[in-house]
Coordinates of C-alpha atoms and ligand atoms in Angstrom, one line a residue:
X239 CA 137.9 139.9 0.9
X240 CA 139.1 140.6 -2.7
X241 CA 140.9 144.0 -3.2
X242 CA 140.6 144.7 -6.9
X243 CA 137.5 144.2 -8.6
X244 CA 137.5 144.1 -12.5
X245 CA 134.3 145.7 -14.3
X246 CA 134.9 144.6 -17.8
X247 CA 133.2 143.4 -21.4
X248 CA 136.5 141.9 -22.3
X249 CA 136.8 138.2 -21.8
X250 CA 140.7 138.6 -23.1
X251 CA 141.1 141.0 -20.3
X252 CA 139.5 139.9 -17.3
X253 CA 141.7 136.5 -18.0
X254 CA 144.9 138.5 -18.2
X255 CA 144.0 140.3 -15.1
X256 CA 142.8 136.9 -13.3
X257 CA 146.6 135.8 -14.4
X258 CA 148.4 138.7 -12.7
X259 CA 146.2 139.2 -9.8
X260 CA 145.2 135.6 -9.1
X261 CA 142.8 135.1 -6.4
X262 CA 142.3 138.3 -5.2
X263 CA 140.7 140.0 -8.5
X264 CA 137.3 140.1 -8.5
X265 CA 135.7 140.0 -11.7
X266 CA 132.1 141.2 -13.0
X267 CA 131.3 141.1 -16.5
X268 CA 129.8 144.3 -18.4
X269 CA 127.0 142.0 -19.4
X270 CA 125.1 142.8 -16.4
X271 CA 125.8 146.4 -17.1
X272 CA 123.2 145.9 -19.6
X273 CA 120.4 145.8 -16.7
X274 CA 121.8 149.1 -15.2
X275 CA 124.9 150.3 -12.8
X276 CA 122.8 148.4 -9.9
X277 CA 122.8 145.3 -11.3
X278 CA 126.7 145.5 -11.0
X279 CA 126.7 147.4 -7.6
X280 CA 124.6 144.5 -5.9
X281 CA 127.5 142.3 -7.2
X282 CA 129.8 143.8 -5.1
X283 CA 131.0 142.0 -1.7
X284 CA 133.0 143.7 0.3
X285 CA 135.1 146.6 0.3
X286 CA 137.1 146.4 -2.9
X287 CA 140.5 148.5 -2.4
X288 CA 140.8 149.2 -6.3
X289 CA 138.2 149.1 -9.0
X290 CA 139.4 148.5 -12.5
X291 CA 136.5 149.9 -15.2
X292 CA 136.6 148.7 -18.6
X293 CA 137.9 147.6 -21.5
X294 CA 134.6 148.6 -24.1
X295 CA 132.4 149.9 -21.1
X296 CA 131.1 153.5 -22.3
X297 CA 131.5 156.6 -20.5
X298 CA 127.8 156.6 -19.0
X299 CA 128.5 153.4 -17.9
X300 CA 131.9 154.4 -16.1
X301 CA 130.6 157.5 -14.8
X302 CA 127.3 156.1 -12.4
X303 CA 130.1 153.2 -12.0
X304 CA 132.9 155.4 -10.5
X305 CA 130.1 157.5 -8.2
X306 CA 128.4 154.9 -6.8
X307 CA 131.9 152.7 -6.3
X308 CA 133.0 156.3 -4.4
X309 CA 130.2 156.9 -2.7
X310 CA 129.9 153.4 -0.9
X311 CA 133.8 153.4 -0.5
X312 CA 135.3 157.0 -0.5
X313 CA 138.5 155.4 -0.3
X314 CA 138.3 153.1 -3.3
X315 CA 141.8 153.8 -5.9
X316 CA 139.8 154.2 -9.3
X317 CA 141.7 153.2 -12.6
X318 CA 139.8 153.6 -16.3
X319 CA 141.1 150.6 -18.7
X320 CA 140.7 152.3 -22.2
X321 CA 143.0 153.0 -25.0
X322 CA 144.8 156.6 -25.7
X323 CA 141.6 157.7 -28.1
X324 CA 140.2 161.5 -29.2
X325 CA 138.3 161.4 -26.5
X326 CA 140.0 160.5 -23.6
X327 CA 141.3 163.7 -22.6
X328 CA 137.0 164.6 -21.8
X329 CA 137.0 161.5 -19.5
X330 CA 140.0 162.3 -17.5
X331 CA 138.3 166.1 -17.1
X332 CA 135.1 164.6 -16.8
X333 CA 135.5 161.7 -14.3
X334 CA 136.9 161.3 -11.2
X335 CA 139.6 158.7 -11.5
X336 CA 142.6 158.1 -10.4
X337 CA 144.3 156.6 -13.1
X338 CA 144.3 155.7 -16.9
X339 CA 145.9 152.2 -18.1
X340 CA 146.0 151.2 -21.6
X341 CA 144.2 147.6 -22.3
X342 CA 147.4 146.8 -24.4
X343 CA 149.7 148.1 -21.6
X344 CA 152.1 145.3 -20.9
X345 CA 151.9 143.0 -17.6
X346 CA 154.5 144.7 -16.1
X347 CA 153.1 147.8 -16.9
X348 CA 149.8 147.2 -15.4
X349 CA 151.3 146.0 -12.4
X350 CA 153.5 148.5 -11.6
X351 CA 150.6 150.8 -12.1
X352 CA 148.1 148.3 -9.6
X353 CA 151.6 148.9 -7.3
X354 CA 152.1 152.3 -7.1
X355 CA 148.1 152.8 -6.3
X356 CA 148.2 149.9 -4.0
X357 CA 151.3 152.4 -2.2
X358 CA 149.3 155.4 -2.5
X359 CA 146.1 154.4 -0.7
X360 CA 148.3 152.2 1.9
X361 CA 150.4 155.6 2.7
X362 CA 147.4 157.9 2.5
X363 CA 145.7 155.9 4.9
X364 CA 142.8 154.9 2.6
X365 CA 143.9 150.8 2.4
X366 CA 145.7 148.6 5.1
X367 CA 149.4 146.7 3.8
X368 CA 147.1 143.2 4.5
X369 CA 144.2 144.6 2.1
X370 CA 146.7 143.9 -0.5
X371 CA 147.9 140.5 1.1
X372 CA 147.4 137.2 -0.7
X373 CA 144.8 135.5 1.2
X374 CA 146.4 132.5 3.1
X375 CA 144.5 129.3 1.6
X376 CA 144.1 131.6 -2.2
X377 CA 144.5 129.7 -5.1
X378 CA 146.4 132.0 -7.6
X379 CA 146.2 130.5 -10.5
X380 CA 148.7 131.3 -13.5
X381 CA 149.6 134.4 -11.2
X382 CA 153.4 134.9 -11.9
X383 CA 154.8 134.4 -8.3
X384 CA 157.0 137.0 -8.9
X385 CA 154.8 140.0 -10.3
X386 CA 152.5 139.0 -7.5
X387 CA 155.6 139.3 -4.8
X388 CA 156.5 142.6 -6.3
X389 CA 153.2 144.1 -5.9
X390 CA 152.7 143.1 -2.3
X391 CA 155.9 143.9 -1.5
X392 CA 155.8 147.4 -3.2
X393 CA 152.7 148.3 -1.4
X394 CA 154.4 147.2 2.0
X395 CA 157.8 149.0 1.3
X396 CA 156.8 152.0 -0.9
X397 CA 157.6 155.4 1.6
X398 CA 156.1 158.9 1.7
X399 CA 159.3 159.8 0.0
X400 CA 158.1 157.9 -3.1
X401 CA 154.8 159.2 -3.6
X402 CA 154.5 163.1 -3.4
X403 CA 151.5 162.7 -1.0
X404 CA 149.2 165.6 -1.3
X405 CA 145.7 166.2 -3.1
X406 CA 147.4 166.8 -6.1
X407 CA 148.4 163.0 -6.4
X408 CA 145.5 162.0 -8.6
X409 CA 147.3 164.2 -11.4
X410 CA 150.7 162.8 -10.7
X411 CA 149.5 159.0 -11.0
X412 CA 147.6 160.8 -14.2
X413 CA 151.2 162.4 -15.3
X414 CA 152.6 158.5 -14.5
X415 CA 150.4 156.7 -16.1
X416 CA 150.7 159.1 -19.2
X417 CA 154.0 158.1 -19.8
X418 CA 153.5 154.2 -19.0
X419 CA 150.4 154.3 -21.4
X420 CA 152.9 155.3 -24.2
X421 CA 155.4 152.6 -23.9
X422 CA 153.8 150.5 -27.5
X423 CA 151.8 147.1 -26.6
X424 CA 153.6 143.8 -27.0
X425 CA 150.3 142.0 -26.7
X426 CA 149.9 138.4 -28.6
X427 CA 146.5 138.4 -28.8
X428 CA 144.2 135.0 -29.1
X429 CA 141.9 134.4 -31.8
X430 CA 139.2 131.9 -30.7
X431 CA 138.8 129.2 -32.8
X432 CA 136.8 129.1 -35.8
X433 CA 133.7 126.3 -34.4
X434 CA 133.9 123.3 -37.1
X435 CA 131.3 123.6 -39.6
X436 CA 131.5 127.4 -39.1
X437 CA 131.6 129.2 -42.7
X438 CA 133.6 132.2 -42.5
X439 CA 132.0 135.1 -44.6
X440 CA 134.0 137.4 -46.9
X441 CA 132.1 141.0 -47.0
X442 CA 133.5 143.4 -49.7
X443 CA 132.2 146.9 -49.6
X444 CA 132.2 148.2 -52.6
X445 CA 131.0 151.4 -55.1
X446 CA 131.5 152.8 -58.3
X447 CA 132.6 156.5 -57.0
X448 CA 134.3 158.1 -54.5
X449 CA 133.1 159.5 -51.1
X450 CA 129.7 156.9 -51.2
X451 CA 130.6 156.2 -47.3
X452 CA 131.9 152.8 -48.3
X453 CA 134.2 153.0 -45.2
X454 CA 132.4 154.3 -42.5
X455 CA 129.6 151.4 -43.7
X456 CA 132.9 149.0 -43.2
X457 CA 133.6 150.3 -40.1
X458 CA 130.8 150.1 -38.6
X459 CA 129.8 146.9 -39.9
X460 CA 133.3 144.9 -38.4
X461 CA 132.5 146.4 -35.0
X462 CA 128.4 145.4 -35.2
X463 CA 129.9 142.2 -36.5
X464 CA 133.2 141.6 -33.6
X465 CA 129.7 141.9 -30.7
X466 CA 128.6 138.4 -32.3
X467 CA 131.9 137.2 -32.6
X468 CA 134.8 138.9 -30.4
X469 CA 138.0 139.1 -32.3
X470 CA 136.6 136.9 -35.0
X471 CA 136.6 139.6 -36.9
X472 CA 139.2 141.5 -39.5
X473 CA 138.7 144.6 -41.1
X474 CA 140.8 144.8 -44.5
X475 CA 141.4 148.2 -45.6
X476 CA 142.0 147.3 -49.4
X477 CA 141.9 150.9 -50.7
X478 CA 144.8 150.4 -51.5
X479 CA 146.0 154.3 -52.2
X480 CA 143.9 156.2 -50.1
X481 CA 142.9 154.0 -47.6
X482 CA 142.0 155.8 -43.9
X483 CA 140.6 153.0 -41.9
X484 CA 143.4 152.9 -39.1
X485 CA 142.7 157.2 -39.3
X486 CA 139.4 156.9 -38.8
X487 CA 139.9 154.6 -35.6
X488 CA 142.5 156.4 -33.9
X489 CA 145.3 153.5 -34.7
X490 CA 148.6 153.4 -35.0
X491 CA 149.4 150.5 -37.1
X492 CA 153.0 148.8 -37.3
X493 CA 152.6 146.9 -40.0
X494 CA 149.8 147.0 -43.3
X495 CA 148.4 145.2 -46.0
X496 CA 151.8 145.1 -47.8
X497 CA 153.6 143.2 -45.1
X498 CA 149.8 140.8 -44.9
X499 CA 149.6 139.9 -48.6
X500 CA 153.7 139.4 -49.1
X501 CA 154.8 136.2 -49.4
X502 CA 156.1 136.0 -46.3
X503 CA 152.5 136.0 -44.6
X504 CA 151.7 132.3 -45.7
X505 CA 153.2 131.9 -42.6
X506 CA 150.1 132.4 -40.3
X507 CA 152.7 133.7 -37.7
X508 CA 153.9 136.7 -40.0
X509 CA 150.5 137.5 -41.0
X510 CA 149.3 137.9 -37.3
X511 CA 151.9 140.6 -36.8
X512 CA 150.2 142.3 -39.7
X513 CA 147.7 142.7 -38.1
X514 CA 146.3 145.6 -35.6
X515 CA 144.0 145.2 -32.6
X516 CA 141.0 147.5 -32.0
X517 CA 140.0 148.2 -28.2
X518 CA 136.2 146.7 -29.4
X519 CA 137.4 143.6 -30.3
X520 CA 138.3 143.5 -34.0
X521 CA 141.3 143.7 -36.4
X522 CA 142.5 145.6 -38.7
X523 CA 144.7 145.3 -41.9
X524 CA 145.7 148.7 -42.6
X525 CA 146.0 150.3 -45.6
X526 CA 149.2 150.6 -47.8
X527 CA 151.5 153.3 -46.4
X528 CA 152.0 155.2 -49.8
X529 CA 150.2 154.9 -53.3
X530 CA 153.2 153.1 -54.8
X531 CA 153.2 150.7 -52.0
X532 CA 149.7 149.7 -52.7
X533 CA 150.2 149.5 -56.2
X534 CA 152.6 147.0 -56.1
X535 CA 150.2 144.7 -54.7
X536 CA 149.1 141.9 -56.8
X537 CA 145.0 141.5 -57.5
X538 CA 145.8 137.7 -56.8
X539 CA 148.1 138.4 -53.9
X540 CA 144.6 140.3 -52.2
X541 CA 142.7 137.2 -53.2
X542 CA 145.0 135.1 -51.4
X543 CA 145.1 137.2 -48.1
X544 CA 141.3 137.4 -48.3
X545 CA 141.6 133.2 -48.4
X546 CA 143.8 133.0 -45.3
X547 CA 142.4 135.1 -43.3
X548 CA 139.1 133.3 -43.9
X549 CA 140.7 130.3 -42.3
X550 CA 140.9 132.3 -38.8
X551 CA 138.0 135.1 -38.9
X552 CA 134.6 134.5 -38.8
X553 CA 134.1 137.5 -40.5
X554 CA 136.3 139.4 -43.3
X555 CA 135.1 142.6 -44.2
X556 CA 137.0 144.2 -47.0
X557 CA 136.6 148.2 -47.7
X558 CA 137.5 148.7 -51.3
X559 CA 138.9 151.3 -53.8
X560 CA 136.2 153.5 -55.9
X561 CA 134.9 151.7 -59.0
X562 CA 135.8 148.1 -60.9
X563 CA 139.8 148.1 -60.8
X564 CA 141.6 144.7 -61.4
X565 CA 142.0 144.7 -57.5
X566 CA 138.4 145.0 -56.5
X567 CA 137.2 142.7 -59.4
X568 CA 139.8 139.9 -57.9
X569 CA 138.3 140.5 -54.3
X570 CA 134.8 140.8 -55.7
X571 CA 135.9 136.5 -57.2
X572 CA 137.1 135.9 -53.8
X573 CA 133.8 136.8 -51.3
X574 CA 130.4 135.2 -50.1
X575 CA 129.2 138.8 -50.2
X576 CA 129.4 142.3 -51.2
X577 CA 127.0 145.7 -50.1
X578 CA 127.1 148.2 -52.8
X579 CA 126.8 151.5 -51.6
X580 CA 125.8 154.9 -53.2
X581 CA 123.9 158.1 -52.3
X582 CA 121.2 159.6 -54.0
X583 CA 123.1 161.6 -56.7
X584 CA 121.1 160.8 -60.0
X585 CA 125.2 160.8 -61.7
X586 CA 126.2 157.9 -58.5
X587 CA 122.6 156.1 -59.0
X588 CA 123.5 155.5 -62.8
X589 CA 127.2 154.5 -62.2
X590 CA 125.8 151.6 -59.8
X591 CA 123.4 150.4 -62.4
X592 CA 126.2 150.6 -64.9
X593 CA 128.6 148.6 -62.5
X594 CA 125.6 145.9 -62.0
X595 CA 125.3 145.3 -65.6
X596 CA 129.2 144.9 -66.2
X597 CA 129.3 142.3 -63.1
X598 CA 126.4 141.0 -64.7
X599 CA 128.2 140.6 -67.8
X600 CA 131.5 139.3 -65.9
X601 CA 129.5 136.9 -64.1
X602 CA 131.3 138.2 -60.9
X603 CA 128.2 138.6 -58.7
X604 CA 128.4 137.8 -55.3
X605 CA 126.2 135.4 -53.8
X606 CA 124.6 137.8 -51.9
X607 CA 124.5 140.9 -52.7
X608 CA 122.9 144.1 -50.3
X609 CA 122.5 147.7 -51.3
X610 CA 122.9 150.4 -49.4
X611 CA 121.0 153.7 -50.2
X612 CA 123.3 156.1 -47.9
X613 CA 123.0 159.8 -46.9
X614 CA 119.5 159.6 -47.7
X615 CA 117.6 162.8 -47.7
X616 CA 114.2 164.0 -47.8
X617 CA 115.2 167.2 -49.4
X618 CA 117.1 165.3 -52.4
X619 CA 114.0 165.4 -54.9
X620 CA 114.0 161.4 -55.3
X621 CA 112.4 158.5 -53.8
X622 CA 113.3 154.9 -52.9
X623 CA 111.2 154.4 -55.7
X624 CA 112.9 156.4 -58.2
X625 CA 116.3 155.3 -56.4
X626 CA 115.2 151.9 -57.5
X627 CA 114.0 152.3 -61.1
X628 CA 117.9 154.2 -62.1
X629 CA 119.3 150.9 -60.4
X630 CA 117.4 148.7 -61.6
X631 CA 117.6 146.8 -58.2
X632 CA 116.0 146.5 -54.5
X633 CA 117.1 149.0 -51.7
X634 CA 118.0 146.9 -48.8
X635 CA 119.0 148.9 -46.5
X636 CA 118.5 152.9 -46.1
X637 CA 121.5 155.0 -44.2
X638 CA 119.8 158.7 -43.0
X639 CA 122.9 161.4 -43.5
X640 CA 123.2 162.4 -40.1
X641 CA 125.9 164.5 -38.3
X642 CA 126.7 162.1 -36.4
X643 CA 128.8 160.4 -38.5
X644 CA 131.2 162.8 -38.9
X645 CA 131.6 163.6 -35.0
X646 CA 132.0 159.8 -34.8
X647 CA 134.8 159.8 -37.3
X648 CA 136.3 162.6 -35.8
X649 CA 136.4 160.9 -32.5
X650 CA 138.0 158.2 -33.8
X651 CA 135.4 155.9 -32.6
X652 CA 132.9 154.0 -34.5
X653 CA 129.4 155.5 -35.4
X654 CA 127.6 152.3 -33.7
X655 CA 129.3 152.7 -30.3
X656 CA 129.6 156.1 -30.0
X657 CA 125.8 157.4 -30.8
X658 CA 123.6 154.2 -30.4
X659 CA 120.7 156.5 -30.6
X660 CA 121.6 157.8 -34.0
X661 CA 119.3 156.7 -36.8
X662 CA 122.3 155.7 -39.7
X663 CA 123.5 153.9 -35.9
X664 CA 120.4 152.0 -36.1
X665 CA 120.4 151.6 -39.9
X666 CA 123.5 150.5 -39.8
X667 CA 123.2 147.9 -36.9
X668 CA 120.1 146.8 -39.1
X669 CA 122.6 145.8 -41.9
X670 CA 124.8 144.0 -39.4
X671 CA 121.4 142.0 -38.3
X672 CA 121.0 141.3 -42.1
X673 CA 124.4 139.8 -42.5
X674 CA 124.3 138.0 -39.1
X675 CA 120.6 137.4 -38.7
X676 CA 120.2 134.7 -36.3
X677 CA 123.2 135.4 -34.3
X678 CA 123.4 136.4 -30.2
X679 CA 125.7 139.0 -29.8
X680 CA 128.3 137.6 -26.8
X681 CA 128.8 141.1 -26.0
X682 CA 126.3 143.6 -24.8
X683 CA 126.7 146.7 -27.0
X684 CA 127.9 149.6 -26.3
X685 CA 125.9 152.5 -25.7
X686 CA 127.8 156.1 -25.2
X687 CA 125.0 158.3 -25.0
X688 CA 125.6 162.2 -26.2
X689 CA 126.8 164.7 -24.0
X690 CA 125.3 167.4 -22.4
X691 CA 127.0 170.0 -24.4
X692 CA 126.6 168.4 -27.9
X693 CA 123.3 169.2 -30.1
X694 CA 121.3 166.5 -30.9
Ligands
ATP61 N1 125.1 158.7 -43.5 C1 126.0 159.7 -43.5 N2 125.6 160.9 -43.1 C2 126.5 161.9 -43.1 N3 127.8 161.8 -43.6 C3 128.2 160.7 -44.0 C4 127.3 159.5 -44.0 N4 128.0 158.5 -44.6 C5 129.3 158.9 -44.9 N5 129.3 160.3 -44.5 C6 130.5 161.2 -44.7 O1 130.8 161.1 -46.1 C7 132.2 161.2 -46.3 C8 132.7 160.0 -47.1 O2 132.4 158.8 -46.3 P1 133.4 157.6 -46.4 O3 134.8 158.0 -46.2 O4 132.8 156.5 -45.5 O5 133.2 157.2 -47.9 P2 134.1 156.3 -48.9 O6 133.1 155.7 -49.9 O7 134.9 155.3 -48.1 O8 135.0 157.4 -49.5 P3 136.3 157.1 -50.4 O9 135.9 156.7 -51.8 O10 137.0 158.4 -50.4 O11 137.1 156.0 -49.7 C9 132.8 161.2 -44.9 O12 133.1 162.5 -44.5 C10 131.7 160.6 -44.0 O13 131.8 161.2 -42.7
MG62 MG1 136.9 155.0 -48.1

């Protein structure tokens, strides 16, 4: 019988883990998670020695996961896969777990922590040394014959002396795991092949003031958008002074959109280091790290990153500086779409018209165009209808101002996965709908349902 069992929306993980664990890794997709924590449990065979939750499953989902997992196997070692976010502190309080292990940890980081539980449960009597054996006729796949051979053997040979052995343990591997989780990812991450005849879209978000909600909208929108197509999906953050994206999400970017639209990244190799991964299957371009530094951008150089990275996303969504500036006119050339968004401030509501006429004039409208009436209020004294008649144009799609966007910014997380009940959630995910109508999404989204102590 398999001793680790994988519980995971992450196709890129679950074949990393299948890699280093070969044969004996049991893997069930968060998809079934969709028709409750039962549908998973029933998938269960045996007596799995160590479960492994997540990436991208919600804390609902990993809390009635982790009590029925202990209540069927009180002995089971427990680890959450998530990355170091806002909120992870309230899951370690929260949930009974024996370990934390970063998604972008490196192999021999996640193996050594798979190890030292492995020891644990062998020495606390919870797990037999052969639990952990390779099973005699196992295929193991890619399984490095080493990292495998170091696990076994480390569960066989670890002593008391190596693992303070007490009830206190949980924090210790907590206190470990702390310290591996920092150690910065090396992960070379796959981007799945654009399908022939595929047309990658270009999605600038754009307005003609400040503070609209253009990037939570872009936000929001890339990780509605990487559900349909898993890490076919990059997020530019192309205000190019103030630009907060990788803020917003909790990132820690190495590289920005300086190093992306140099001359060096024509090399698709340089600009894939320019890149950073986010945990729900999306990249990022972050912003410039100073004013100056953005600045010194060419317009045309932004035109040509927005053309290369076309040639390996599905989906390019571009948040953009406040108002026309050479920059955002050059990406506005470059795009099969752009959403316009304002709020319902008579002063904003005239600037948009104003900015339709001078596209208008420029000949520089997207294709498609979508406008997004944000923060909408019934108290604000105007209608859709009046809305309409200052811009001179369609509302497509109305965002509610809602709290919830600010406690999801403040979580680091994005609006859509961390209130799905929200209504500018569901507004939102109605935009993604409009850009992508007919697609599936390959993931099942995410829902993390309010807490207890938080008011509605
Ligand atoms: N629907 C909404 N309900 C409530 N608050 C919102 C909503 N949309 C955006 N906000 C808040 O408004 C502020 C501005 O939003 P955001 O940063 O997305 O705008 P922006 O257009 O990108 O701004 P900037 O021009 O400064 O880049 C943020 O504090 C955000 O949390
Ligand atoms: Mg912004």
């Amino acid at each position: 019988m398999n001793p680790f069992l994988l519980v995971s929306r992450s196709a890129e993980y679950e074949s990393r883990l299948r890699a280093l664990l070969g044969g004996r890794l049991t893997v069930i997709t968060g998809e079934f998670l969709t028709f409750g924590v039962d549908a998973v449990m029933e998938r269960v065979e045996g007596t799995p020695r160590i479960a492994l939750l997540g990436p991208v499953l919600n804390f609902e989902e990993t809390r009635g996961l982790l009590k029925e997992l202990t209540e069927r196997h009180p002995d089971i070692g427990l680890v959450v896969v998530r990355e170091q976010r806002s909120d992870l502190e309230d899951w370690v309080d929260e949930l009974s777990l024996h370990a934390v292990l970063s998604p972008l940890a490196t192999d021999e980081t996640t193996i050594e922590l798979i190890r030292r539980l492995s020891a644990w449960l062998v020495v606390n009597g919870r797990a037999d040394e052969q639990d952990f054996a390779m099973p005699i006729e196992e295929e193991t796949g890619e399984a490095s014959d080493d990292l495998l051979a170091a696990l076994v053997s480390g569960a066989a040979a670890q002593t008391i002396s190596d693992v303070d052995v007490d009830e206190d343990l949980v924090l210790e591997l907590e206190r470990d795991l702390d310290s591996l989780t920092q150690t910065e990812p090396e992960q070379e991450w796959e981007f799945p092949p654009l399908e022939s005849g595929v047309r990658s879209e270009a999605i600038a978000v754009v307005a003609p003031k400040g503070g609209q909600g253009k990037t939570t909208i872009a936000i929001n929108l890339a990780t509605g958008l990487a559900e349909i197509a898993p890490n076919s999906v990059v997020l530019v953050d192309a205000d190019l002074q103030f630009g907060d994206i990788t803020a917003a999400l909790g990132l820690t970017p190495e590289r920005t959109i300086v190093e992306a639209a140099g001359a060096a990244a024509a090399d698709e190799l340089v600009l894939k280091t320019a890149l950073t991964h986010h945990a729900d299957g999306f990249f990022v371009v972050a912003s410039a790290p100073s004013p100056e530094a953005g600045d010194a951008i060419a317009a045309a150089a932004l035109a040509v990153l927005i053309g290369r990275l076309r040639t390996t996303f599905r989906y390019v969504i571009v948040d953009t500086t406040p108002g026309l500036g050479e920059h955002t006119l050059a990406l506005l050339e470059n795009v099969t779409d752009a959403i316009f968004v304002t709020n319902m401030s008579v002063p904003s509501l005239r600037a948009m018209r104003t900015e339709f006429e001078l596209l208008r004039r420029l000949a520089l409208t997207p294709a498609n165009r979508h406008i997004i009436l944000n923060q909408t209020d019934r108290q604000s004294g105007l209608t859709t209808r009046d809305v309409e008649n200052i811009i001179g144009a369609p509302v497509d799609v109305e965002v509610p101002r809602s709290s919830a966007v600010l406690l999801a910014s403040n979580r680091g997380v994005p609006l859509i996965h961390d209130d799905v009940r929200d209504p500018a959630s569901k507004a939102i995910r109605s935009l993604v709908m409009r850009i992508a109508p007919d697609a599936q999404p390959k993931r099942a989204r995410i829902h993390r349902r309010r807490r207890s102590n938080e008011s509605e």
